Amino acid sequence: MVRQFFAYYKPYKWLFIADFSSAIIAALLELAFPLALNRVIDDLLPTGDWKTIILACIGLFALYVLSGIFHFVVTYHGHKLGINIESDMRKKSFDHVQKLSFRFFDNNKTGHLVSRMTNDLMDIGEIAHHGPEDLFIALMTLTGAFGLMLSINWQLAILTFIIIPFLICLSIYFSRKMSVAFGQMFKDIADFNARVENNVSGIRVVQAFANEDHEIARYAENNERFRRTKLVTYRVMAWNASVSHILMKGVSIFVLACGTWFVINQSMTFGEFMAFVVLSNIFLSPIQQINSVIETYPKGVEGFKRFQELLNTPPDVEDREDAKDIEVVKGTIRYNNVHFAYEQDEVLLDNINFSVEQGETVALVGPSGGGKTTICNLLPRFYDVTAGSITIDGIDIRDMTLQSLRQNIGIVQQDVFLFDGTIRENIAYGKLDATENEIWKAARQAQMENLILEMPNGLDTLIGERGVKLSGGQKQRLSIARMFLKNPPILILDEATSALDTETEAAIQQALAELSAGRTTLVIAHRLATIKNADRILVISKAGVEEQGTHQQLLVSGGTYSRLHRAQYGR
């Protein structure tokens, strides 16, 4: 884990060297002050040479100015290093999430993922900056100060050093306690974020059922658990800080008392005594540094562990090593003995066999849970088949790169997802470099032109989160416009009009008919009237493809399709 962590320093090695070098020089200058103080008191003060004393003080001040410059480099550029590393980690986690398959998102809450990419990495920058630097400087300062203390009075130096093992043991003990506390805190933060995200996303349902009090109670439960976990964490931190403070102040008093005794017995000069007191404070300051690191270290480590867990989650669906980019496909599709199961004991599709010719429109109908949507989700490889194969133009889709495969497939769903932004941005999502003319053409093809012109800001009208300011029909037309702009040779229509009123549905059906023209199209529908003009209809059930044929052929056959039609229309 340490090796993986330090790999993030590589792009910023010169920034790290500059920061680290400045920290070392600043620490060395800090050690020079007690020696200068010793010389002023023992050598210059007895002479009464005021001019030399002033010059010495000016020289000492110049050292402090130089030290201040190095401290600026450490504070600003050191934090810049930490922020850069933190930003790289966030980017890497976001990039990785883009590659994960639907199965991962099926099993993970949005709030938990957001927490892993935000809160979990909050202290990584501080650890990246202060961790190696502070530990090294602390050890260097401890060694340097102790060496100078030995040179002044070795007996007092050894007596002072006795406290260090106790402080180290104390730090290790509290570090372990805080690591456990922070691990729990990150889990509670993730639950807390998931609760908020879930509530805000479903606020209309909450208010429609008048369940505000129920949601408030559930939120209060998460909030209280988070509060208790934070209190436990800060209790450990408080004990660590308090005990360390008492021990270090005890050392200072010990040095003061023993040093006075050595001065009285003339084993130390007054200047040496003053220098030793200052050195003892410098000697103890690294302990405070280490304590500060220990407070953030467990938090950073737990966050990095959770970050690594996310990065180490392999995509269920990814490109094969020899996968090829396919520019444009014609659109002939074959499902060959396709088998699929979400889990080993949850078989959803078994021995599915059918084909769709180029430019043909094939409708999938059947009872809910029969696997119609799953069949369509396998085509763009949102999931991979468990057995069998799917080919496009005779090429196994697993031999195509995911990007080139999905660029050739367009999907219009019943539950349209729109981004919080403008109409222009949402249409242009189908082709990110689309021109103004192309966007307007797609809007006209989706029968949106008049709607856009009626809006005060036209294409730049904000539609709200998930398109909340638009009606169901308007959302659907916008998604169709987006698909016209993408212009894929293969189209999947998944219950695209089932939630619309009759008049809106007729308009959308007309737009979809235009969109489907000349494309290989798979249509999922429960309302059979919407697919009676399909070139072919497949009846899908747990048994696989039960029937196939045209609307009239299937009505005459008297099978499952005929029963579904009678159930919907009474004839």
Coordinates of C-alpha atoms in Angstrom, one line a residue:
M1 CA 0.0 0.0 0.0
V2 CA 2.9 2.4 0.8
R3 CA 4.4 1.7 -2.6
Q4 CA 1.1 2.4 -4.3
F5 CA 0.7 5.6 -2.4
F6 CA 4.2 6.9 -3.2
A7 CA 3.6 6.2 -6.9
Y8 CA 1.3 9.3 -6.9
Y9 CA 4.4 11.5 -6.2
K10 CA 6.1 10.6 -9.4
P11 CA 4.6 13.4 -11.6
Y12 CA 5.5 15.9 -9.0
K13 CA 8.9 14.7 -8.0
W14 CA 10.5 18.2 -8.5
L15 CA 7.8 19.9 -6.4
F16 CA 8.4 17.2 -3.7
I17 CA 12.2 17.7 -3.8
A18 CA 11.7 21.5 -3.5
D19 CA 9.3 21.2 -0.6
F20 CA 11.3 18.5 1.2
S21 CA 14.6 20.4 0.8
S22 CA 13.0 23.6 2.1
A23 CA 11.6 21.8 5.1
I24 CA 15.1 20.4 5.9
I25 CA 16.8 23.8 5.6
A26 CA 14.1 25.4 7.7
A27 CA 14.6 22.7 10.4
L28 CA 18.4 23.2 10.4
L29 CA 18.0 27.0 10.7
E30 CA 15.7 26.3 13.7
L31 CA 18.5 24.3 15.3
A32 CA 21.0 27.1 14.8
F33 CA 19.0 29.6 17.0
P34 CA 19.9 28.0 20.4
L35 CA 23.6 27.9 19.5
A36 CA 23.5 31.5 18.5
L37 CA 21.7 32.3 21.8
N38 CA 24.4 30.5 23.7
R39 CA 27.2 32.5 22.0
V40 CA 25.4 35.8 22.6
I41 CA 24.9 35.2 26.4
D42 CA 28.2 33.5 27.1
D43 CA 30.6 35.3 24.7
L44 CA 29.1 38.7 23.7
L45 CA 27.1 39.7 26.8
P46 CA 30.1 39.7 29.2
T47 CA 32.1 42.0 26.8
G48 CA 29.5 44.7 26.8
D49 CA 30.2 45.3 23.1
W50 CA 26.8 46.7 22.2
K51 CA 27.7 47.2 18.5
T52 CA 28.7 43.5 18.0
I53 CA 25.6 42.4 19.9
I54 CA 23.4 44.5 17.5
L55 CA 25.2 43.1 14.5
A56 CA 24.7 39.5 15.8
C57 CA 21.0 40.2 16.4
I58 CA 20.7 41.6 12.8
G59 CA 22.4 38.4 11.5
L60 CA 20.1 36.2 13.6
F61 CA 17.1 38.1 12.2
A62 CA 18.4 37.6 8.7
L63 CA 18.4 33.9 9.4
Y64 CA 14.8 34.0 10.5
V65 CA 13.8 35.9 7.4
L66 CA 15.5 33.2 5.3
S67 CA 13.8 30.6 7.5
G68 CA 10.4 32.4 6.8
I69 CA 11.0 32.1 3.0
F70 CA 11.6 28.4 3.3
H71 CA 8.5 28.0 5.6
F72 CA 6.5 29.8 2.8
V73 CA 7.7 27.2 0.3
V74 CA 6.9 24.4 2.6
T75 CA 3.4 25.7 3.5
Y76 CA 2.3 26.7 0.0
H77 CA 4.1 24.4 -2.4
G78 CA 3.8 21.5 0.1
H79 CA 0.1 21.9 0.2
K80 CA 0.1 22.3 -3.6
L81 CA 1.8 18.9 -3.8
G82 CA -0.8 17.4 -1.5
I83 CA -3.7 18.9 -3.5
N84 CA -2.3 17.7 -6.8
I85 CA -2.0 14.2 -5.5
E86 CA -5.5 14.3 -4.0
S87 CA -6.9 15.6 -7.3
D88 CA -5.2 12.9 -9.3
M89 CA -6.7 10.3 -7.0
R90 CA -10.2 11.7 -7.4
K91 CA -9.8 11.8 -11.1
K92 CA -8.5 8.2 -11.1
S93 CA -11.4 7.0 -9.0
F94 CA -13.9 8.9 -11.3
D95 CA -12.3 7.5 -14.4
H96 CA -12.4 4.0 -13.0
V97 CA -16.1 4.3 -12.1
Q98 CA -16.9 5.2 -15.7
K99 CA -15.5 1.8 -16.7
L100 CA -17.5 -0.3 -14.2
S101 CA -20.4 -2.3 -15.5
F102 CA -24.1 -2.1 -14.6
R103 CA -23.7 -5.0 -12.2
F104 CA -21.5 -2.9 -10.0
F105 CA -24.1 0.0 -9.9
D106 CA -26.9 -2.5 -9.3
N107 CA -25.1 -3.5 -6.0
N108 CA -23.8 -0.1 -4.8
K109 CA -25.6 3.0 -3.5
T110 CA -24.9 6.3 -5.2
G111 CA -24.3 8.0 -1.9
H112 CA -21.6 5.5 -1.0
L113 CA -19.8 6.0 -4.3
V114 CA -20.0 9.8 -3.9
S115 CA -18.6 9.5 -0.4
R116 CA -15.7 7.3 -1.7
M117 CA -14.7 9.9 -4.3
T118 CA -15.1 12.9 -1.9
N119 CA -15.0 12.5 1.9
D120 CA -12.7 9.4 1.9
L121 CA -10.0 11.4 0.1
M122 CA -10.5 14.6 2.1
D123 CA -7.3 14.1 4.2
I124 CA -5.2 12.5 1.5
G125 CA -3.7 15.8 0.5
E126 CA -2.6 16.5 4.1
I127 CA -1.0 13.1 4.5
A128 CA 0.7 13.4 1.1
H129 CA 2.2 16.7 2.1
H130 CA 2.9 16.3 5.9
G131 CA 3.3 12.5 6.2
P132 CA 6.8 11.8 4.7
E133 CA 8.0 15.4 5.3
D134 CA 7.0 15.7 8.9
L135 CA 8.2 12.3 9.9
F136 CA 11.6 12.8 8.3
I137 CA 12.0 16.3 9.7
A138 CA 10.8 15.1 13.1
L139 CA 13.5 12.3 13.2
M140 CA 16.1 14.7 11.9
T141 CA 15.2 17.4 14.5
L142 CA 15.1 14.9 17.3
T143 CA 18.5 13.6 16.3
G144 CA 20.0 17.0 15.7
A145 CA 18.6 18.5 18.9
F146 CA 19.6 15.5 21.0
G147 CA 23.2 15.7 19.6
L148 CA 23.5 19.4 20.5
M149 CA 22.0 18.7 23.9
L150 CA 24.6 15.9 24.4
S151 CA 27.4 18.4 23.5
I152 CA 26.1 20.8 26.1
N153 CA 25.4 18.4 29.0
W154 CA 25.3 14.7 28.3
Q155 CA 23.8 13.7 31.7
L156 CA 20.8 16.1 31.4
A157 CA 20.4 15.1 27.7
I158 CA 20.0 11.4 28.6
L159 CA 17.6 12.1 31.4
T160 CA 15.5 14.1 29.0
F161 CA 15.5 11.4 26.4
I162 CA 14.0 8.8 28.8
I163 CA 10.5 10.2 28.1
I164 CA 10.7 9.5 24.3
P165 CA 9.9 5.8 24.3
F166 CA 6.8 6.5 26.4
L167 CA 5.6 9.1 23.9
I168 CA 6.3 6.7 21.0
C169 CA 4.3 3.9 22.6
L170 CA 1.5 6.3 23.4
S171 CA 1.4 7.5 19.8
I172 CA 1.2 4.0 18.4
Y173 CA -1.5 3.0 20.8
F174 CA -3.7 6.0 20.0
S175 CA -3.0 5.7 16.2
R176 CA -4.5 2.2 16.2
K177 CA -7.5 3.3 18.2
M178 CA -8.1 6.2 15.8
S179 CA -7.7 4.0 12.7
V180 CA -10.6 1.9 13.9
A181 CA -12.7 5.0 14.7
F182 CA -12.0 6.6 11.4
G183 CA -12.8 3.4 9.5
Q184 CA -16.3 3.4 11.1
M185 CA -16.7 7.1 10.5
F186 CA -16.2 6.7 6.8
K187 CA -18.9 4.0 6.7
D188 CA -21.2 6.3 8.6
I189 CA -20.5 9.2 6.3
A190 CA -21.3 7.0 3.3
D191 CA -24.6 5.9 4.8
F192 CA -25.4 9.5 5.7
N193 CA -24.7 10.7 2.1
A194 CA -26.8 7.8 0.7
R195 CA -29.7 8.8 3.0
V196 CA -29.6 12.4 1.8
E197 CA -29.2 11.5 -1.9
N198 CA -32.1 9.0 -1.7
N199 CA -34.3 11.5 0.0
V200 CA -33.6 14.4 -2.3
S201 CA -34.0 12.2 -5.4
G202 CA -37.3 10.9 -4.1
I203 CA -38.7 14.1 -2.5
R204 CA -41.8 14.1 -4.7
V205 CA -42.7 10.6 -3.7
V206 CA -42.0 11.5 0.0
Q207 CA -44.3 14.5 -0.2
A208 CA -47.0 12.7 -2.2
F209 CA -47.3 10.0 0.5
A210 CA -47.0 12.6 3.3
N211 CA -44.1 10.6 4.7
E212 CA -41.9 13.6 5.7
D213 CA -41.9 12.6 9.4
H214 CA -40.8 9.1 8.5
E215 CA -37.9 10.4 6.4
I216 CA -37.0 12.9 9.2
A217 CA -36.9 10.0 11.7
R218 CA -34.7 7.9 9.4
Y219 CA -32.4 10.8 8.7
A220 CA -32.2 11.5 12.5
E221 CA -31.1 7.9 13.1
N222 CA -28.2 8.2 10.5
N223 CA -27.3 11.6 11.8
E224 CA -27.1 10.4 15.4
R225 CA -25.0 7.4 14.5
F226 CA -22.6 9.7 12.6
R227 CA -22.5 12.1 15.6
R228 CA -21.7 9.3 18.1
T229 CA -18.9 7.9 15.8
K230 CA -17.3 11.4 15.5
L231 CA -17.5 11.8 19.3
V232 CA -15.7 8.5 19.8
T233 CA -13.0 9.6 17.3
Y234 CA -12.5 13.0 19.0
R235 CA -12.4 11.4 22.4
V236 CA -9.5 9.3 21.4
M237 CA -7.8 12.3 19.8
A238 CA -8.4 14.3 23.0
W239 CA -6.9 11.6 25.2
N240 CA -3.8 11.5 22.9
A241 CA -3.4 15.3 23.0
S242 CA -3.9 15.6 26.7
V243 CA -1.6 12.8 27.8
S244 CA 1.1 13.9 25.4
H245 CA 0.7 17.5 26.6
I246 CA 1.2 16.5 30.2
L247 CA 4.2 14.4 29.5
M248 CA 5.9 17.1 27.4
K249 CA 5.2 19.8 29.9
G250 CA 6.6 17.5 32.6
V251 CA 9.8 17.2 30.6
S252 CA 10.1 21.0 30.3
I253 CA 9.7 21.4 34.1
F254 CA 12.2 18.5 34.6
V255 CA 14.7 20.3 32.3
L256 CA 14.1 23.6 34.1
A257 CA 14.7 22.0 37.6
C258 CA 17.7 19.9 36.7
G259 CA 19.3 22.6 34.5
T260 CA 19.0 25.0 37.4
W261 CA 20.7 22.5 39.7
F262 CA 23.6 22.1 37.1
V263 CA 24.0 25.9 36.8
I264 CA 24.1 26.3 40.6
N265 CA 26.7 23.6 40.8
Q266 CA 28.6 25.3 37.9
S267 CA 28.3 22.2 35.7
M268 CA 26.7 24.5 33.0
T269 CA 27.1 28.1 32.1
F270 CA 24.0 30.3 32.1
G271 CA 24.2 30.5 28.3
E272 CA 24.4 26.7 28.0
F273 CA 21.4 26.5 30.3
M274 CA 19.3 28.9 28.1
A275 CA 20.4 27.1 24.9
F276 CA 19.5 23.7 26.5
V277 CA 16.0 24.9 27.5
V278 CA 15.4 26.2 24.0
L279 CA 16.8 22.9 22.5
S280 CA 14.6 20.8 24.8
N281 CA 11.6 22.7 23.3
I282 CA 12.9 22.1 19.8
F283 CA 13.5 18.4 20.8
L284 CA 9.9 18.1 21.9
S285 CA 8.3 19.9 19.0
P286 CA 8.8 16.9 16.7
I287 CA 6.7 14.9 19.1
Q288 CA 3.9 17.4 18.6
Q289 CA 4.5 17.1 14.9
I290 CA 4.2 13.3 15.1
N291 CA 1.1 13.6 17.2
S292 CA -0.4 15.9 14.5
V293 CA 0.4 13.4 11.8
I294 CA -1.0 10.6 13.9
E295 CA -4.3 12.5 14.1
T296 CA -4.6 12.7 10.3
Y297 CA -2.7 9.6 9.4
P298 CA -5.4 7.0 10.4
K299 CA -8.0 9.0 8.6
G300 CA -5.9 9.3 5.5
V301 CA -4.9 5.6 5.5
E302 CA -8.5 4.5 5.9
G303 CA -9.6 6.8 3.1
F304 CA -6.7 5.5 0.9
K305 CA -7.7 1.9 1.7
R306 CA -11.3 2.5 0.6
F307 CA -10.0 4.3 -2.5
Q308 CA -7.8 1.3 -3.3
E309 CA -10.8 -1.0 -2.8
L310 CA -12.7 1.0 -5.4
L311 CA -9.8 1.0 -7.9
N312 CA -9.3 -2.8 -7.3
T313 CA -12.9 -3.5 -8.3
P314 CA -12.6 -5.0 -11.7
P315 CA -15.1 -4.2 -14.4
D316 CA -17.4 -7.2 -15.2
V317 CA -17.4 -6.0 -18.8
E318 CA -14.2 -4.8 -20.5
D319 CA -12.4 -4.9 -23.8
R320 CA -10.6 -8.1 -24.8
E321 CA -6.9 -7.6 -25.6
D322 CA -7.4 -8.2 -29.3
A323 CA -10.7 -6.2 -29.5
K324 CA -11.0 -4.1 -32.6
D325 CA -12.6 -0.7 -33.3
I326 CA -15.5 -1.0 -35.7
E327 CA -16.2 2.2 -37.6
V328 CA -19.8 1.6 -38.8
V329 CA -21.9 -1.6 -38.7
K330 CA -24.6 -2.6 -41.1
G331 CA -26.8 -4.0 -38.3
T332 CA -27.4 -7.7 -38.8
I333 CA -27.8 -9.2 -35.3
R334 CA -27.6 -12.8 -34.2
Y335 CA -28.3 -14.2 -30.7
N336 CA -26.7 -17.7 -30.6
N337 CA -27.7 -20.0 -27.7
V338 CA -27.5 -17.1 -25.3
H339 CA -27.5 -17.9 -21.6
F340 CA -27.5 -15.2 -18.8
A341 CA -27.6 -15.2 -15.0
Y342 CA -27.1 -12.2 -12.7
E343 CA -25.8 -14.7 -10.1
Q344 CA -25.0 -18.4 -10.5
D345 CA -28.4 -19.5 -9.1
E346 CA -30.5 -16.8 -10.8
V347 CA -30.8 -17.9 -14.4
L348 CA -32.7 -15.3 -16.4
L349 CA -32.1 -16.3 -20.0
D350 CA -31.5 -19.8 -21.3
N351 CA -30.9 -20.9 -24.9
I352 CA -32.0 -17.7 -26.6
N353 CA -31.8 -17.9 -30.4
F354 CA -33.0 -15.3 -32.9
S355 CA -31.7 -13.0 -35.6
V356 CA -32.6 -9.5 -36.8
E357 CA -31.7 -8.5 -40.3
Q358 CA -30.2 -5.2 -41.4
G359 CA -32.9 -2.5 -41.3
E360 CA -35.5 -4.8 -39.8
T361 CA -37.8 -3.8 -36.9
V362 CA -38.3 -6.6 -34.4
A363 CA -40.5 -6.3 -31.4
L364 CA -40.1 -8.2 -28.1
V365 CA -43.3 -8.8 -26.1
G366 CA -44.2 -11.1 -23.2
P367 CA -44.9 -11.2 -19.5
S368 CA -43.0 -9.0 -17.1
G369 CA -39.8 -10.7 -15.9
G370 CA -39.4 -12.7 -19.0
G371 CA -36.1 -11.1 -19.9
K372 CA -36.9 -8.7 -22.7
T373 CA -34.9 -5.8 -21.3
T374 CA -32.1 -8.1 -20.3
I375 CA -31.9 -9.3 -23.9
C376 CA -31.5 -5.7 -25.1
N377 CA -29.0 -4.9 -22.3
L378 CA -26.7 -7.7 -23.5
L379 CA -26.4 -6.2 -27.0
P380 CA -24.4 -3.1 -26.0
R381 CA -22.7 -5.2 -23.4
F382 CA -24.1 -3.5 -20.3
Y383 CA -23.8 -7.1 -19.1
D384 CA -21.9 -10.0 -20.7
V385 CA -23.6 -13.3 -21.7
T386 CA -22.9 -16.2 -19.4
A387 CA -22.8 -18.6 -22.3
G388 CA -23.4 -18.4 -26.0
S389 CA -22.7 -15.4 -28.2
I390 CA -24.2 -12.3 -29.8
T391 CA -22.8 -11.1 -33.2
I392 CA -23.3 -8.0 -35.3
D393 CA -22.5 -8.5 -39.0
G394 CA -21.0 -11.8 -38.1
I395 CA -18.6 -10.4 -35.5
D396 CA -18.8 -11.4 -31.9
I397 CA -19.6 -8.2 -29.9
R398 CA -16.9 -9.2 -27.4
D399 CA -14.3 -8.8 -30.3
M400 CA -15.3 -5.2 -30.7
T401 CA -14.1 -2.4 -28.4
L402 CA -16.9 -1.2 -26.0
Q403 CA -16.7 2.3 -27.3
S404 CA -17.1 1.4 -31.0
L405 CA -19.8 -1.1 -30.2
R406 CA -21.8 1.4 -28.2
Q407 CA -21.3 4.2 -30.7
N408 CA -23.3 2.1 -33.2
I409 CA -26.2 1.5 -30.8
G410 CA -28.8 4.0 -29.6
I411 CA -31.2 3.4 -26.8
V412 CA -34.5 5.3 -26.0
Q413 CA -36.0 4.2 -22.7
Q414 CA -39.3 4.8 -20.9
D415 CA -37.4 6.3 -17.9
V416 CA -35.5 9.1 -19.6
F417 CA -32.4 10.5 -17.9
L418 CA -31.6 14.1 -18.6
F419 CA -28.7 16.1 -17.2
D420 CA -29.2 19.2 -15.1
G421 CA -28.5 21.9 -17.8
T422 CA -30.0 23.3 -20.9
I423 CA -32.0 21.8 -23.8
R424 CA -29.0 22.5 -26.0
E425 CA -26.6 20.6 -23.8
N426 CA -28.9 17.6 -23.5
I427 CA -29.6 17.3 -27.2
A428 CA -25.9 17.8 -28.0
Y429 CA -25.0 14.9 -25.6
G430 CA -25.8 12.6 -28.6
K431 CA -22.9 14.3 -30.5
L432 CA -20.7 16.5 -28.4
D433 CA -19.2 18.5 -31.3
A434 CA -22.6 19.1 -33.0
T435 CA -23.2 22.4 -34.8
E436 CA -26.1 24.7 -34.1
N437 CA -27.8 23.5 -37.4
E438 CA -27.4 19.9 -36.5
I439 CA -29.0 20.4 -33.1
W440 CA -31.9 22.3 -34.6
K441 CA -32.3 19.5 -37.3
A442 CA -32.5 16.9 -34.6
A443 CA -35.0 18.9 -32.6
R444 CA -37.2 19.2 -35.7
Q445 CA -37.0 15.5 -36.4
A446 CA -38.1 14.8 -32.8
Q447 CA -41.0 17.3 -33.3
M448 CA -39.5 19.7 -30.6
E449 CA -39.0 22.8 -32.7
N450 CA -42.2 24.6 -31.8
L451 CA -41.8 23.6 -28.1
I452 CA -38.3 25.1 -28.0
L453 CA -39.4 28.3 -29.8
E454 CA -42.1 28.8 -27.3
M455 CA -39.6 28.8 -24.4
P456 CA -38.2 32.2 -23.3
N457 CA -34.6 31.1 -23.7
G458 CA -35.0 28.7 -26.5
L459 CA -32.3 26.0 -26.6
D460 CA -30.6 27.6 -23.6
T461 CA -33.6 27.0 -21.4
L462 CA -32.6 25.2 -18.1
I463 CA -34.6 22.0 -17.6
G464 CA -33.7 21.3 -13.9
E465 CA -32.3 18.1 -12.4
R466 CA -33.4 15.0 -14.4
G467 CA -35.4 17.4 -16.6
V468 CA -37.9 18.1 -13.8
K469 CA -39.2 21.2 -15.5
L470 CA -40.4 19.2 -18.6
S471 CA -43.4 17.0 -19.0
G472 CA -43.0 13.3 -19.7
G473 CA -43.7 13.8 -23.4
Q474 CA -41.2 16.7 -23.6
K475 CA -38.5 14.6 -21.9
Q476 CA -39.1 11.7 -24.4
R477 CA -38.9 14.0 -27.4
L478 CA -35.6 15.5 -26.1
S479 CA -34.2 12.0 -25.7
I480 CA -35.3 11.2 -29.3
A481 CA -33.7 14.4 -30.5
R482 CA -30.5 13.3 -28.8
M483 CA -30.7 9.9 -30.6
F484 CA -31.3 11.6 -34.0
L485 CA -28.1 13.5 -33.4
K486 CA -26.2 10.3 -32.5
N487 CA -27.6 8.7 -35.7
P488 CA -26.7 5.0 -34.8
P489 CA -27.4 2.1 -37.3
I490 CA -28.9 0.0 -34.5
L491 CA -31.7 1.2 -32.2
I492 CA -33.3 -0.1 -29.0
L493 CA -36.7 1.3 -28.0
D494 CA -37.4 0.1 -24.4
E495 CA -41.1 0.9 -23.5
A496 CA -40.4 4.3 -25.0
T497 CA -44.1 5.5 -25.0
S498 CA -45.9 3.4 -22.4
A499 CA -46.1 6.3 -19.8
L500 CA -47.5 8.9 -22.2
D501 CA -51.1 10.0 -22.9
T502 CA -52.7 9.0 -26.2
E503 CA -52.1 12.3 -28.0
T504 CA -48.5 12.6 -26.9
E505 CA -47.9 8.9 -27.6
A506 CA -49.1 9.4 -31.2
A507 CA -46.7 12.3 -31.7
I508 CA -43.8 10.3 -30.1
Q509 CA -44.6 7.2 -32.2
Q510 CA -44.4 9.3 -35.3
A511 CA -41.0 10.6 -34.2
L512 CA -39.9 7.1 -33.4
A513 CA -41.1 5.8 -36.7
E514 CA -39.0 8.4 -38.5
L515 CA -36.0 7.6 -36.2
S516 CA -36.3 3.8 -36.9
A517 CA -36.5 4.2 -40.7
G518 CA -33.5 2.4 -42.3
R519 CA -32.1 1.2 -38.9
T520 CA -32.0 -2.2 -37.3
T521 CA -34.5 -1.8 -34.4
L522 CA -35.4 -3.8 -31.4
V523 CA -38.6 -2.7 -29.7
I524 CA -39.7 -3.7 -26.2
A525 CA -43.4 -3.0 -25.7
H526 CA -46.3 -4.1 -23.4
R527 CA -48.9 -2.1 -25.4
L528 CA -49.3 -4.3 -28.5
A529 CA -50.9 -1.6 -30.6
T530 CA -47.6 0.2 -30.7
I531 CA -45.8 -2.7 -32.4
K532 CA -48.4 -4.2 -34.7
N533 CA -46.5 -2.8 -37.7
A534 CA -43.2 -4.4 -36.7
D535 CA -41.6 -6.6 -39.4
R536 CA -41.5 -9.4 -36.8
I537 CA -42.6 -10.0 -33.2
L538 CA -40.9 -12.3 -30.8
V539 CA -42.8 -13.6 -27.7
I540 CA -40.3 -13.9 -24.9
S541 CA -40.9 -15.9 -21.7
K542 CA -38.9 -17.9 -19.2
A543 CA -38.8 -20.7 -21.8
G544 CA -37.0 -18.4 -24.3
V545 CA -38.5 -17.4 -27.7
E546 CA -41.9 -19.0 -27.6
E547 CA -43.3 -17.6 -30.8
Q548 CA -42.3 -15.3 -33.7
G549 CA -44.0 -13.9 -36.7
T550 CA -46.0 -10.8 -37.8
H551 CA -48.9 -9.3 -35.9
Q552 CA -51.5 -11.1 -38.0
Q553 CA -49.6 -14.4 -38.1
L554 CA -49.4 -14.5 -34.3
L555 CA -53.1 -13.6 -33.8
V556 CA -54.1 -16.4 -36.1
S557 CA -51.8 -19.0 -34.3
G558 CA -53.8 -18.7 -31.1
G559 CA -50.7 -18.8 -28.8
T560 CA -49.4 -16.5 -26.1
Y561 CA -49.4 -13.4 -28.2
S562 CA -53.1 -14.0 -29.1
R563 CA -53.9 -14.3 -25.4
L564 CA -52.0 -11.2 -24.5
H565 CA -53.9 -9.3 -27.3
R566 CA -57.3 -10.5 -26.1
A567 CA -56.4 -9.5 -22.5
Q568 CA -55.6 -6.0 -23.6
Y569 CA -58.3 -5.4 -26.2
G570 CA -60.9 -8.0 -25.5
R571 CA -60.7 -9.6 -29.0

